[in-house]
Coordinates of C-alpha atoms in Angstrom, one line a residue:
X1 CA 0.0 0.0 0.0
X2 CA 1.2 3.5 -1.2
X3 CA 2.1 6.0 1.9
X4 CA -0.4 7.6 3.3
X5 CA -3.0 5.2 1.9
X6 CA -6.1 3.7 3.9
X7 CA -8.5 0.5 2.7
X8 CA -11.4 2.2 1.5
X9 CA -10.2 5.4 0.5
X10 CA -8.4 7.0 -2.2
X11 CA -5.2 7.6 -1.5
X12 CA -4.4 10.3 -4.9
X13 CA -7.2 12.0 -7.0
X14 CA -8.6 9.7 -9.8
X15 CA -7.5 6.7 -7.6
X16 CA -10.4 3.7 -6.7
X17 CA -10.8 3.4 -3.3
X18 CA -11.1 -0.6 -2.5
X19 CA -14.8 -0.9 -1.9
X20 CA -15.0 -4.3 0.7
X21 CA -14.0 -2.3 3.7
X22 CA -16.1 0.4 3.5
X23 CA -19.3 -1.1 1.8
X24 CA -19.7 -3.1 4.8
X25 CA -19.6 0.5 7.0
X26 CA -21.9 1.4 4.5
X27 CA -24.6 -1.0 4.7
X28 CA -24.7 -1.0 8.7
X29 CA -25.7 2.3 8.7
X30 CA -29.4 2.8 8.9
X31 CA -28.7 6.9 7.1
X32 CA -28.6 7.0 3.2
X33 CA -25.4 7.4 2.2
X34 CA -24.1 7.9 -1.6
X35 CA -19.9 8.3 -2.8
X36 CA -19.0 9.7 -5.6
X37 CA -16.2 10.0 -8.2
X38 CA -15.9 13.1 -10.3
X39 CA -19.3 12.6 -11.8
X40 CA -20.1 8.9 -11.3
X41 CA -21.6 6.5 -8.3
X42 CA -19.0 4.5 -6.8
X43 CA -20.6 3.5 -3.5
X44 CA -24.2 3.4 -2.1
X45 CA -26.0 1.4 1.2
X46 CA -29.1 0.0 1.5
X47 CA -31.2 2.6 2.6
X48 CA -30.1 5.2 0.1
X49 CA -30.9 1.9 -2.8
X50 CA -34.3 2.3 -0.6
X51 CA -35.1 6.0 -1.2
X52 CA -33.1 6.6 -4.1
X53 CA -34.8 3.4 -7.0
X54 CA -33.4 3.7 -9.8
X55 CA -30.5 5.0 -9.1
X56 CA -27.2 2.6 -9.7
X57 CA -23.2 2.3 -9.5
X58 CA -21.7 4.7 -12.0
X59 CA -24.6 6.8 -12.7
X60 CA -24.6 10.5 -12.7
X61 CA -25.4 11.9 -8.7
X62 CA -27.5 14.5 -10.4
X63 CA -29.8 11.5 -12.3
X64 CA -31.1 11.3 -8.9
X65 CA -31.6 14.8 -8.1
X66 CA -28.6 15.0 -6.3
X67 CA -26.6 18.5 -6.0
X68 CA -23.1 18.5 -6.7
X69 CA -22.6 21.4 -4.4
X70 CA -24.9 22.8 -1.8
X71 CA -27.1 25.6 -1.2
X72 CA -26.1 29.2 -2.0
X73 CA -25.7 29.6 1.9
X74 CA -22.3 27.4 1.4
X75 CA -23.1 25.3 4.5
X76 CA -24.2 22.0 1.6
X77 CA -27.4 21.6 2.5
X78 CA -30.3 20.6 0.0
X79 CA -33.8 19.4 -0.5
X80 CA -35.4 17.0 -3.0
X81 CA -38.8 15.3 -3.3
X82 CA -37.9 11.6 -5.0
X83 CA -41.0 8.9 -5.0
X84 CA -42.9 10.4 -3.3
X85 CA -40.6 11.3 -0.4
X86 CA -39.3 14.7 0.8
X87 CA -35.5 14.6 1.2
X88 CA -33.4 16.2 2.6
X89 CA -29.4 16.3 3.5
X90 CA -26.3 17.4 3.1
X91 CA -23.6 17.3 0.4
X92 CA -19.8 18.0 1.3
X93 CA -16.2 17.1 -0.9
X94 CA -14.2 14.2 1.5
X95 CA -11.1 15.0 -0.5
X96 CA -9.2 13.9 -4.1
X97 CA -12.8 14.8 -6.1
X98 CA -14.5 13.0 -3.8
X99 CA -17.9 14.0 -2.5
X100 CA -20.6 12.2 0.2
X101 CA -24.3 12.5 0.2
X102 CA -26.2 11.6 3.5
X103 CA -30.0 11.8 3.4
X104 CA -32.9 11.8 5.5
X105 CA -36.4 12.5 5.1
X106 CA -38.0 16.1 6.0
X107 CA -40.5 16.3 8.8
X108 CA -43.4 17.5 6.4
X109 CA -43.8 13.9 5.1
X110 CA -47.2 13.3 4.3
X111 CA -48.2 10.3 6.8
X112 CA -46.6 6.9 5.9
X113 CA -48.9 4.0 5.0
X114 CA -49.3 2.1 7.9
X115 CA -47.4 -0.7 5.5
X116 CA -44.4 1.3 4.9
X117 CA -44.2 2.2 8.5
X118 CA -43.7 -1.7 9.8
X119 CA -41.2 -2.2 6.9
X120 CA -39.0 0.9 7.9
X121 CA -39.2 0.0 11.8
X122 CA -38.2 -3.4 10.6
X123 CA -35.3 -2.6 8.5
X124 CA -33.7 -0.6 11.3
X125 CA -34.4 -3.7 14.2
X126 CA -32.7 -5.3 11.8
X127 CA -29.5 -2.9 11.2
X128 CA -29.5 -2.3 15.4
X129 CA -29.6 -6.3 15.8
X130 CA -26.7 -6.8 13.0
X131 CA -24.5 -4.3 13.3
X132 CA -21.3 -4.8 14.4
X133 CA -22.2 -8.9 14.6
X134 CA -19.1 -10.9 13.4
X135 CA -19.8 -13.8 14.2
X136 CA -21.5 -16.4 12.2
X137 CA -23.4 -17.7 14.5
X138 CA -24.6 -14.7 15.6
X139 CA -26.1 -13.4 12.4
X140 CA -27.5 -16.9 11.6
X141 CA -29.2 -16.9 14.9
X142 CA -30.0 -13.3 14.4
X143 CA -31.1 -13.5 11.2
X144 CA -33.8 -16.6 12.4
X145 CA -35.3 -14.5 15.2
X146 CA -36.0 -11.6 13.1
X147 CA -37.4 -14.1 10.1
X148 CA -40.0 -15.5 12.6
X149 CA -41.0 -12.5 14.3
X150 CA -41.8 -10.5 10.9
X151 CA -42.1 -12.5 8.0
X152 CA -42.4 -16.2 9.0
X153 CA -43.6 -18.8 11.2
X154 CA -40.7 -21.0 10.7
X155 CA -37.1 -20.2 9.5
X156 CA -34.1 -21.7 8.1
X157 CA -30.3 -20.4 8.0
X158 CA -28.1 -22.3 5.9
X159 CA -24.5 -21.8 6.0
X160 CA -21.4 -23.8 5.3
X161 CA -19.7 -25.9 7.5
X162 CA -16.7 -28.5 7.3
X163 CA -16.1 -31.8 5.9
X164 CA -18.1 -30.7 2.8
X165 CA -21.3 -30.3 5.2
X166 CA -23.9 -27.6 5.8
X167 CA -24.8 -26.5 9.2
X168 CA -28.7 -25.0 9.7
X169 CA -29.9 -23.4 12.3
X170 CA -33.9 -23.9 12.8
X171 CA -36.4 -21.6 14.4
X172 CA -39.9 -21.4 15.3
X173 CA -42.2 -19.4 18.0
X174 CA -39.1 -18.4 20.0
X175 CA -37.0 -22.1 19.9
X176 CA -34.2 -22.6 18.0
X177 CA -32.3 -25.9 16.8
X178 CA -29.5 -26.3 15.2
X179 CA -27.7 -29.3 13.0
X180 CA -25.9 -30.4 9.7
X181 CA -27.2 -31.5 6.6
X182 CA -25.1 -33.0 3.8
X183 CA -24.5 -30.4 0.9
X184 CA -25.8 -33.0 -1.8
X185 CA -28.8 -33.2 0.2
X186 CA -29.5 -29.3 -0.8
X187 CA -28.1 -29.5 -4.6
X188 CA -31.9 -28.9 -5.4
X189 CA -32.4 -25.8 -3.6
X190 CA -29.3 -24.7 -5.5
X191 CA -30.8 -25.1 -8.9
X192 CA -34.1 -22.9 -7.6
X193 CA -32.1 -19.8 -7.5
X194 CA -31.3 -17.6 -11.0
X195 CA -29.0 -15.5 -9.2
X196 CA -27.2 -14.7 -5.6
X197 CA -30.2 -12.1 -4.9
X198 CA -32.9 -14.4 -5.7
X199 CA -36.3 -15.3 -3.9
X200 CA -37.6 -18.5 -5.5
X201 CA -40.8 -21.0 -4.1
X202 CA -39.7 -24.1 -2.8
X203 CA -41.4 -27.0 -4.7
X204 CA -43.2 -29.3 -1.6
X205 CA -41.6 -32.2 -3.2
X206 CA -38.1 -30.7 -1.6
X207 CA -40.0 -29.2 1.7
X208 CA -39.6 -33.3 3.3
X209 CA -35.6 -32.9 3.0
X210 CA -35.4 -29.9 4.7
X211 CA -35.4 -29.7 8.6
X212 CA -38.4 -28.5 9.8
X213 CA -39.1 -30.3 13.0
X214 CA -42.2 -28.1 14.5
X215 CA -44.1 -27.7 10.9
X216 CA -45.8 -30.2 8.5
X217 CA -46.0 -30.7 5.4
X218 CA -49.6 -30.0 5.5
X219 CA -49.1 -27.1 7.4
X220 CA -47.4 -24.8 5.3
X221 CA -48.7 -23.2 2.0
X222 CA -45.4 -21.0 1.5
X223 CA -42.2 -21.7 1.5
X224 CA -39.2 -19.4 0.3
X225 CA -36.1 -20.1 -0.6
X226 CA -33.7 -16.6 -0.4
X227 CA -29.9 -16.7 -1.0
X228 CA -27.9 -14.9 1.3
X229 CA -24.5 -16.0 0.5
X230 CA -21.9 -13.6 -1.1
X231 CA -18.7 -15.1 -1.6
X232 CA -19.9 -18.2 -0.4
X233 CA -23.1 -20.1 -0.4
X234 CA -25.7 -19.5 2.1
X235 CA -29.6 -19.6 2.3
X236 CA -32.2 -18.3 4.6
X237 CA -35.7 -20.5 4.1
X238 CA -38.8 -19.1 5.4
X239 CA -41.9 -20.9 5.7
X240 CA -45.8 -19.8 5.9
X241 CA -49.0 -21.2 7.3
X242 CA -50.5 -18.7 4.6
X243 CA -49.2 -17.2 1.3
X244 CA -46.2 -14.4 1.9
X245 CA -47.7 -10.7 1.4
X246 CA -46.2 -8.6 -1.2
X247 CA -45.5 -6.2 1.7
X248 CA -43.5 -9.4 3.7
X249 CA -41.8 -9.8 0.3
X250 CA -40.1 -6.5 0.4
X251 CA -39.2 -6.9 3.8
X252 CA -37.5 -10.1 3.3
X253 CA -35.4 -8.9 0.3
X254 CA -34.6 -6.0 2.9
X255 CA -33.4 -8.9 5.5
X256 CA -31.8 -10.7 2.7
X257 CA -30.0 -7.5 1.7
X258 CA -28.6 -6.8 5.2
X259 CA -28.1 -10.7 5.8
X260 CA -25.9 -10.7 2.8
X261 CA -23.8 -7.4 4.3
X262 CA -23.6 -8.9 8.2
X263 CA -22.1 -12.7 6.5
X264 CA -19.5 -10.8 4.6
X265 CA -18.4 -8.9 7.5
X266 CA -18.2 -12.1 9.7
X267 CA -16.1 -13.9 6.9
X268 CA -13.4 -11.1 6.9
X269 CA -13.2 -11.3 10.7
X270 CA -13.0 -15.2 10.4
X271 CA -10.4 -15.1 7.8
X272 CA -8.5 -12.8 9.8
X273 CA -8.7 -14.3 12.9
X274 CA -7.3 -17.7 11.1
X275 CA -4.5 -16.0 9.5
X276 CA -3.3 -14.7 12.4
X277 CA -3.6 -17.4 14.4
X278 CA -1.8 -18.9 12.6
X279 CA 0.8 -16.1 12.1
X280 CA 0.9 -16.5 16.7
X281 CA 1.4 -20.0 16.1
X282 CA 4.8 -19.3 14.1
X283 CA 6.1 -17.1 15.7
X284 CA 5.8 -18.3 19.6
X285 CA 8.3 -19.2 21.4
X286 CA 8.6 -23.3 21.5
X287 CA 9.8 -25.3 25.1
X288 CA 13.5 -25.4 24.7
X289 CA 14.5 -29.0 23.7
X290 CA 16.3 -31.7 26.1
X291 CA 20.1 -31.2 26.3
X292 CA 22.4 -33.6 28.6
X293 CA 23.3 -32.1 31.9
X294 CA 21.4 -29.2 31.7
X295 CA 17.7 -27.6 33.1
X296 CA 15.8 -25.2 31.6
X297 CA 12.9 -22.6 33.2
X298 CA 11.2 -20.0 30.7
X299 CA 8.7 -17.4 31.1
X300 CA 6.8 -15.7 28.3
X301 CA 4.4 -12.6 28.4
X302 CA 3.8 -10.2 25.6
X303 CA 2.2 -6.8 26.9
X304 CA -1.6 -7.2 27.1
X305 CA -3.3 -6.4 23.6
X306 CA -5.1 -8.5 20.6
X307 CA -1.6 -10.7 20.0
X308 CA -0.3 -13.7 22.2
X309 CA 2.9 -12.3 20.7
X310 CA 5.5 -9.7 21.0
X311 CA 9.0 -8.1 20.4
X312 CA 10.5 -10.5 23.5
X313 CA 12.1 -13.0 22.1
X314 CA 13.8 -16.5 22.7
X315 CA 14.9 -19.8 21.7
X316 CA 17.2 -22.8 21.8
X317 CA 19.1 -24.5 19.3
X318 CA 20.8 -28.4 20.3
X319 CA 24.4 -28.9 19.2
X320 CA 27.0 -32.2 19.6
X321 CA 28.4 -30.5 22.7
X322 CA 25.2 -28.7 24.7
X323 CA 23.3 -25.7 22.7
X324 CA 23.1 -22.0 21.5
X325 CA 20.6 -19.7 23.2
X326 CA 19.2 -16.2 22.7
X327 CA 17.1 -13.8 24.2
X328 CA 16.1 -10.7 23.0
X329 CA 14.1 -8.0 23.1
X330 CA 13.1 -5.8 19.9
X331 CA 11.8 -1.8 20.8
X332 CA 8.2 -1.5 20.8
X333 CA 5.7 -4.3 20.8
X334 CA 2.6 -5.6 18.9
X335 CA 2.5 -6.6 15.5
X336 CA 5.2 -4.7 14.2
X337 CA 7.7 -5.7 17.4
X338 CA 6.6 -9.3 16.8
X339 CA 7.3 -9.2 12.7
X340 CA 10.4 -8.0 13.8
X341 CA 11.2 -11.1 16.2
X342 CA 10.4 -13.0 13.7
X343 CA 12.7 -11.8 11.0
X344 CA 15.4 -11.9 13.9
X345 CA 14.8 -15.6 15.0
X346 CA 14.7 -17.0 11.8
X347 CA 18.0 -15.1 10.6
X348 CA 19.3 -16.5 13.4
X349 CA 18.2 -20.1 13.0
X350 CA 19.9 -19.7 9.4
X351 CA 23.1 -18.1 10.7
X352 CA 23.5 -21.4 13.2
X353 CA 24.7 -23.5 10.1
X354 CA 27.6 -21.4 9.5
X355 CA 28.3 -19.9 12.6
X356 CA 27.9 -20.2 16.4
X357 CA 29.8 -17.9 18.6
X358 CA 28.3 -15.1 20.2
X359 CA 29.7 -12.4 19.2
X360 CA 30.2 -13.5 15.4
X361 CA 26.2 -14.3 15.3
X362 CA 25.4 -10.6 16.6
X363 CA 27.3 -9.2 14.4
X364 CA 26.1 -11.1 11.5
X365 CA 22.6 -10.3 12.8
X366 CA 23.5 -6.7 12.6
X367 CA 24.5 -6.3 9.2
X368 CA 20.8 -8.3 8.2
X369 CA 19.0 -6.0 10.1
X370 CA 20.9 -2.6 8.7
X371 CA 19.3 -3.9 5.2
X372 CA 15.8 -3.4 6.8
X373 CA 13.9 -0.2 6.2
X374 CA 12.8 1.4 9.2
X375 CA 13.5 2.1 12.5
X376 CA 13.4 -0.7 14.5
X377 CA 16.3 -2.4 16.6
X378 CA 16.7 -4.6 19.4
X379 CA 18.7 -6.1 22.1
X380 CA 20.2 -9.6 22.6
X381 CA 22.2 -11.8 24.3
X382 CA 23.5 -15.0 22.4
X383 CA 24.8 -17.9 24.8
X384 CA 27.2 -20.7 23.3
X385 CA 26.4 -24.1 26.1
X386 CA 29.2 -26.6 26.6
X387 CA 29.3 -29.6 28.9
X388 CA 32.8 -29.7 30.8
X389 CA 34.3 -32.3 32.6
X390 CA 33.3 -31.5 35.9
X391 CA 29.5 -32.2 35.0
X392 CA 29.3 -28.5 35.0
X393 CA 28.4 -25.9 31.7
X394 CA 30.2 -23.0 30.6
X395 CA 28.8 -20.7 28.5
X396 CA 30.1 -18.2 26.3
X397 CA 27.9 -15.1 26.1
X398 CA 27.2 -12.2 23.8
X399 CA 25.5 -9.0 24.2
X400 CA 24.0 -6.2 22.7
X401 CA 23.0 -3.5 24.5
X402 CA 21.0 -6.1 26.4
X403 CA 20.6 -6.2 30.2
X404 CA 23.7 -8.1 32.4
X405 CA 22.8 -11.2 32.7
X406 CA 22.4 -12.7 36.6
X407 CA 24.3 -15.7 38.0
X408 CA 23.0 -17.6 40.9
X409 CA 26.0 -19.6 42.7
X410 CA 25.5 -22.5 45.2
X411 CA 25.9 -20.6 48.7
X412 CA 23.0 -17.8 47.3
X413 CA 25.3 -15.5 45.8
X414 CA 23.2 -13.4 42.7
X415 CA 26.3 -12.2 40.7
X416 CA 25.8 -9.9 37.9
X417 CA 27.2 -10.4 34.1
X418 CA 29.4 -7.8 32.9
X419 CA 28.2 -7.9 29.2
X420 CA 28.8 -4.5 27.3
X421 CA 27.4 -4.3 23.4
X422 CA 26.4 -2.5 20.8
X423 CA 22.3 -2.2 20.4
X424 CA 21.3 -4.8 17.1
X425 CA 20.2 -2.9 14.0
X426 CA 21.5 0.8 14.6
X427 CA 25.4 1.3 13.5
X428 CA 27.3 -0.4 10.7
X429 CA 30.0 -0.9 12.8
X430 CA 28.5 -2.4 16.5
X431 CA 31.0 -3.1 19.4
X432 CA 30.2 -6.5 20.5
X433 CA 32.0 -8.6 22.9
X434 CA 32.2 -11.9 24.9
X435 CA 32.3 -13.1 28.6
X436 CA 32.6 -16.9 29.6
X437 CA 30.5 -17.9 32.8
X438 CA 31.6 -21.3 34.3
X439 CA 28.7 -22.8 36.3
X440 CA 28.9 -25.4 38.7
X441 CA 26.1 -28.5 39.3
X442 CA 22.9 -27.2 40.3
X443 CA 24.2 -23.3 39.7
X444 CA 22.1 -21.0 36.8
X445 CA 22.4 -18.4 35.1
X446 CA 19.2 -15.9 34.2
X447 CA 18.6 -13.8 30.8
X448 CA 15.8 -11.5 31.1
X449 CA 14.0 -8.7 29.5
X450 CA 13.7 -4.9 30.6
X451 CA 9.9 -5.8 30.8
X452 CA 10.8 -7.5 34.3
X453 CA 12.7 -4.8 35.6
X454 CA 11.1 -2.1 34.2
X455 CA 7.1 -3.8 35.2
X456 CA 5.7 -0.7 37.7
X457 CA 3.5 -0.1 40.5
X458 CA 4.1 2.3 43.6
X459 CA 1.9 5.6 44.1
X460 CA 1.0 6.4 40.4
X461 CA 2.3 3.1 38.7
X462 CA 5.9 4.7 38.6
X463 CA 8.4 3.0 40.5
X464 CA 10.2 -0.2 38.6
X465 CA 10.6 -3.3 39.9
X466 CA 14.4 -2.8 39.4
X467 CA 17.6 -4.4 39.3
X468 CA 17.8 -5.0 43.3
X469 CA 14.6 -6.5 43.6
X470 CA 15.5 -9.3 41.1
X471 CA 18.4 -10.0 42.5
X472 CA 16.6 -10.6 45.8
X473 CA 13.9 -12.5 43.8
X474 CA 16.9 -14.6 42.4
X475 CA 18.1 -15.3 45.9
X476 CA 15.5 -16.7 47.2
X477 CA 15.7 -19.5 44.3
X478 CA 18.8 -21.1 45.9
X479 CA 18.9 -24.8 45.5
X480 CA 15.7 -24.9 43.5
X481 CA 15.6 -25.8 39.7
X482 CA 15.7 -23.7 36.7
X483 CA 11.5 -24.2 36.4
X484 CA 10.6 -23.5 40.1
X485 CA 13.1 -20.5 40.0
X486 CA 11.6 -18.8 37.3
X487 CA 7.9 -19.4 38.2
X488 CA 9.4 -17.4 41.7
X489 CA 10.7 -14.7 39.8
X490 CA 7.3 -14.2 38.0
X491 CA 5.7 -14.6 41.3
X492 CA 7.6 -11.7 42.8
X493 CA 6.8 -9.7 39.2
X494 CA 3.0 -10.2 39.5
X495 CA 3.2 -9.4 43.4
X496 CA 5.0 -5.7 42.3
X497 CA 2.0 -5.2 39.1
X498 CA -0.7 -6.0 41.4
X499 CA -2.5 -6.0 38.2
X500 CA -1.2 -3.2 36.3
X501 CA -0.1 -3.8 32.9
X502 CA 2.7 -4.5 31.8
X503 CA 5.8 -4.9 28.8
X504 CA 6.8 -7.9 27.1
X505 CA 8.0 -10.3 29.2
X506 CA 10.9 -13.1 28.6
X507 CA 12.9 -14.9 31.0
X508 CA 15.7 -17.9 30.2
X509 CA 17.5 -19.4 32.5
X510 CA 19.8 -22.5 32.2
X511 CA 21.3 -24.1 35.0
X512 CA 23.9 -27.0 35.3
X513 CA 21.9 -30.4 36.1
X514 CA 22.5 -30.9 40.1
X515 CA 23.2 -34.6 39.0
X516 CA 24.9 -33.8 35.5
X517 CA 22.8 -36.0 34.2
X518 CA 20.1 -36.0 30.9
X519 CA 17.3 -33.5 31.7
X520 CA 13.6 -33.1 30.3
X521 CA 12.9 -29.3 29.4
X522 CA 10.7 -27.5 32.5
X523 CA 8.9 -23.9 31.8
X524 CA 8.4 -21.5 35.0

C-alpha cells in the first residue's frame, strides 16, 4: 500500500478506493449514504438503494436529483422530493474529487402507509440487531429471530460448515435448533435460485428434505427459498401457514440484503482471525529441547493487547556439545515488534549452520538487520552451552545492548554479568564482545527482558521493579531448579503489578543439572 493510503479510500485523485471495507460500513448504517467520483456513483448502502430506486453504481449523482454542491448559503445543504418522499441532507467534498451525500427524510412527510411504516421499523431492528455482529453464529441466529418475528412462522439459515457439510440453524415461536445437513442433500435448492439475490418457491416435493421439525408438510402453503451467501453459499428459508404478502416480500429482500452485508463482514473477521492465528502460532516461542546435563525454566508474556505475541524473544538450538541460546528484546511491541522477532529468529536459526559464537552471530545479525527499512532495533544476548568435565556448563555469552545477565552460585550469591554491546540494528559498525561464565552442578544463570525490571506499580504506577529487587527474587531461588526458580521470579513480578499492565516479558534461564545427568525441558 502506497504511503499515506487507507482501505477504502483514495489515497491520490482519480484513484479507486477498495470498496469491501467500507461497503460493509456502509450497509450497517441505517442513514442513506451515496460516494461519488468526479461525476459517477462508486458506493451506495441500502437505505439510500431504498429512497433513491433507480439509481445505480456509476450513474450521474444529479440523475437522482442529487446537487453536486450545496445551497447558495455554502453550508451543503439541500432538499429533493424523490418517489414520493421529501428529502433532505447534506452534500460536502471528503477529498481527491470526492464527494458524500447523507440523506434523510424532511419532517413535512405526508403520513406513511401504515405498511411502509412496519417495513422501515423493521429494516432498522434489523440494522440495530446486525451491526457490528461478526460472528456467524450470531447473524445466523439473528437473522432466524427476526425471520419469525416478521415474516415467517418458521425459518431456516443455511451456511457452510466443514467436511463438505452444511450447518442449519432452525427456528420457530421463540426455539431454536441447530444441525448439519449434507451439501448434496440441498443440490436442489441450488438449482431454484437464478441469481445470488434471488427469492424462488420451494417446490413441496423438496419441503420433506429440509429440517423442519415443529411444521408439517400440511401445514405450510409457502415456503421461500432466499440466498444470502456472497462469496460463499448461504440460504435463509422461510416458511408460511399462509401465502407471503407482497408487503412481507419487500421486507425479506430487505433482511436478505442486510443478511448478505452482516455474513460478509463475519467472513473477513473469520479469515483474519485464522490467519493470524496462525501467524501466533509461528512465531511463539517453542519449550527449549532436552540437552544432557542441563535444566531449563522460561517465562513468556507479551504486553496485554489483541496478539499472544510480542518483540520479547527466545529460543534454543541443540548442538553435539550442549546448545546455542538467545534472548532478545526488539523496541516497541505488537505486531510490528513481533514481525520483527520473527525476521530476527529465523535469521538466526539460518546463521546457526555457519556460525555459532556469540559475538560473530550478533554481528552477523546486525548487518541483516541494517538492510531493513525502518527504524526498528533490538537487544540480545547470544549464549554458546558446553558440557565440561566437571558435569558443570560453561557458557560463552554475547551481548548487545541487552541487560547483564544474573548468576545464581550455590551458597545464594546473585552475581551480575558484565556484558557491554552494541544495540542490534542501529550502527554499521556495532561493538560487541564476549564473557565466559563457568557454572557449577545445580548453579544458573538468568537472561531476562527490561519488561521484568522495568514492570511498575508504587503511588501512580511509577516506580520499577528494578535491578535489586531481582536479584533478591533470584536469591530466594537457591537450590531450587531452573523451572521453580523462574515461576518465583514471576511470582515476585505479579506481586509488584498487582494487576497493572505490563511490557513484554521473557525470561531464560539455564542451569547446570545438580546430578549432571540427561534433563527433560521444564517452563516457569
Amino acid at each position: 500500500m502506497s504511503e499515506g493510503a487507507h482501505p477504502g479510500y483514495p489515497a491520490a485523485p482519480g484513484a479507486e478506493p477498495d470498496p469491501l471495507p467500507l461497503r460493509g460500513v456502509l450497509e450497517h448504517l441505517a442513514v442513506p449514504v451515496v460516494l461519488a467520483d468526479g461525476r459517477a456513483v462508486r458506493l451506495m448502502n441500502h437505505a439510500a438503494r431504498r429512497v433513491l430506486p433507480g439509481l445505480a453504481i456509476g450513474d450521474d449523482p444529479a440523475e437522482a436529483g442529487l446537487p453536486w454542491s450545496g445551497s447558495s448559503a455554502g453550508n451543503g445543504a439541500f432538499r429533493l422530493e424523490r418517489g414520493g418522499l421529501r428529502l433532505s441532507g447534506t452534500s460536502r467534498p471528503v477529498g481527491s474529487g470526492w464527494r458524500v451525500w447523507e440523506l434523510g427524510q424532511t419532517g413535512d412527510q405526508p403520513p406513511a402507509p401504515a405498511g411502509e411504516q412496519h417495513r422501515l421499523r423493521f429494516a432498522v431492528e434489523t440494522s440495530r440487531r446486525l451491526r457490528g455482529v461478526v460472528d456467524e453464529e450470531h447473524v445466523a441466529r439473528s437473522l432466524v429471530g427476526l425471520a419469525t418475528e416478521h415474516v415467517a412462522d418458521h425459518a431456516v439459515v443455511l451456511l457452510p460448515s466443514s467436511r463438505g457439510r452444511m450447518r442449519w440453524w432452525c427456528g420457530a415461536a421463540r426455539t431454536m435448533t441447530t444441525g448439519f445437513i449434507r451439501v448434496r442433500t440441498i443440490a436442489a435448492l441450488t438449482r431454484l435460485l437464478t441469481g445470488a439475490e434471488s427469492i424462488n418457491e420451494v417446490p413441496m416435493s423438496l419441503r420433506a428434505s429440509l429440517p423442519w421439525p415443529e411444521l408439517g408438510e400440511n401445514d405450510v402453503d409457502s415456503t421461500l427459498l432466499a440466498g444470502i451467501g456472497a462469496e460463499d453459499p448461504g440460504w435463509l428459508l422461510v416458511a408460511r401457514r399462509h401465502r407471503h404478502t407482497d408487503h412481507e416480500l419487500v421486507m425479506l429482500r430487505d433482511l436478505q440484503a442486510q443478511a448478505r452485508a452482516a455474513l460478509v463482514a463475519a467472513r473477513r473477521v473469520r479469515e483474519q482471525e485464522v490467519a493470524l492465528l496462525a501467524l501466533e502460532n509461528e512465531l511463539l516461542p517453542v519449550p527449549p529441547p532436552e540437552v544432557p546435563g542441563v535444566c531449563w525454566g522460561v517465562d513468556y508474556r507479551p504486553a496485554r493487547g489483541p496478539l499472544r505475541v510480542g518483540g520479547d524473544f527466545f529460543d534454543v538450538h541443540p548442538r553435539p556439545e550442549g546448545a546455542v541460546l538467545f534472548l532478545g528484546d526488539v523496541s516497541g511491541n505488537g505486531a510490528e515488534a513481533a514481525a520483527l522477532t520473527g525476521c530476527i529468529r529465523s535469521t538466526l536459526a539460518a546463521l546457526l549452520l555457519v556460525e555459532h559464537r556469540p559475538a560473530r552471530l550478533l554481528r552477523l545479525l546486525n548487518e541483516v538487520l541494517l538492510t531493513r527499512a525502518g527504524s526498528r532495533f533490538a537487544t540480545l544476548v547470544v549464549g554458546l552451552v558446553r558440557l565440561d568435565g566437571t558435569a558443570g556448563l560453561t557458557l560463552t555469552l554475547g551481548s548487545g545492548g541487552h541487560p547483564p545477565p544474573l548468576v545464581l552460585r550455590r551458597d545464594g550469591t546473585v552475581e551480575d554479568v558484565p556484558l557491554p554491546g552494541s544495540l542490534v540494528g542501529i550502527l554499521p559498525e556495532a561493538h560487541l564482545g564476549e564473557v565466559d561464565v563457568v557454572l557449577a552442578p545445580g548453579e544458573l544463570c538468568l537472561l531476562y527482558s527490561d519488561g521484568v525490571t522495568e514492570a511498575r506499580s508504587g503511588p501512580g504506577g511509577r516506580e520499577l521493579f528494578g535491578l535489586d529487587r531481582l536479584r533478591d527474587a533470584v536469591a530466594a531461588g537457591v537450590n531450587r531448579g531452573a523451572a521453580e526458580l523462574v515461576a518465583g521470579v514471576r511470582a515476585a513480578v505479579d506481586g509488584w503489578l498487582g494487576g497493572r499492565d505490563h511490557d513484554d516479558i521473557a525470561m531464560l534461564a539455564v542451569q547446570a543439572s545438580p546430578s549432571g545427568t540427561r534433563s527433560k525441558p521444564a517452563t516457569g
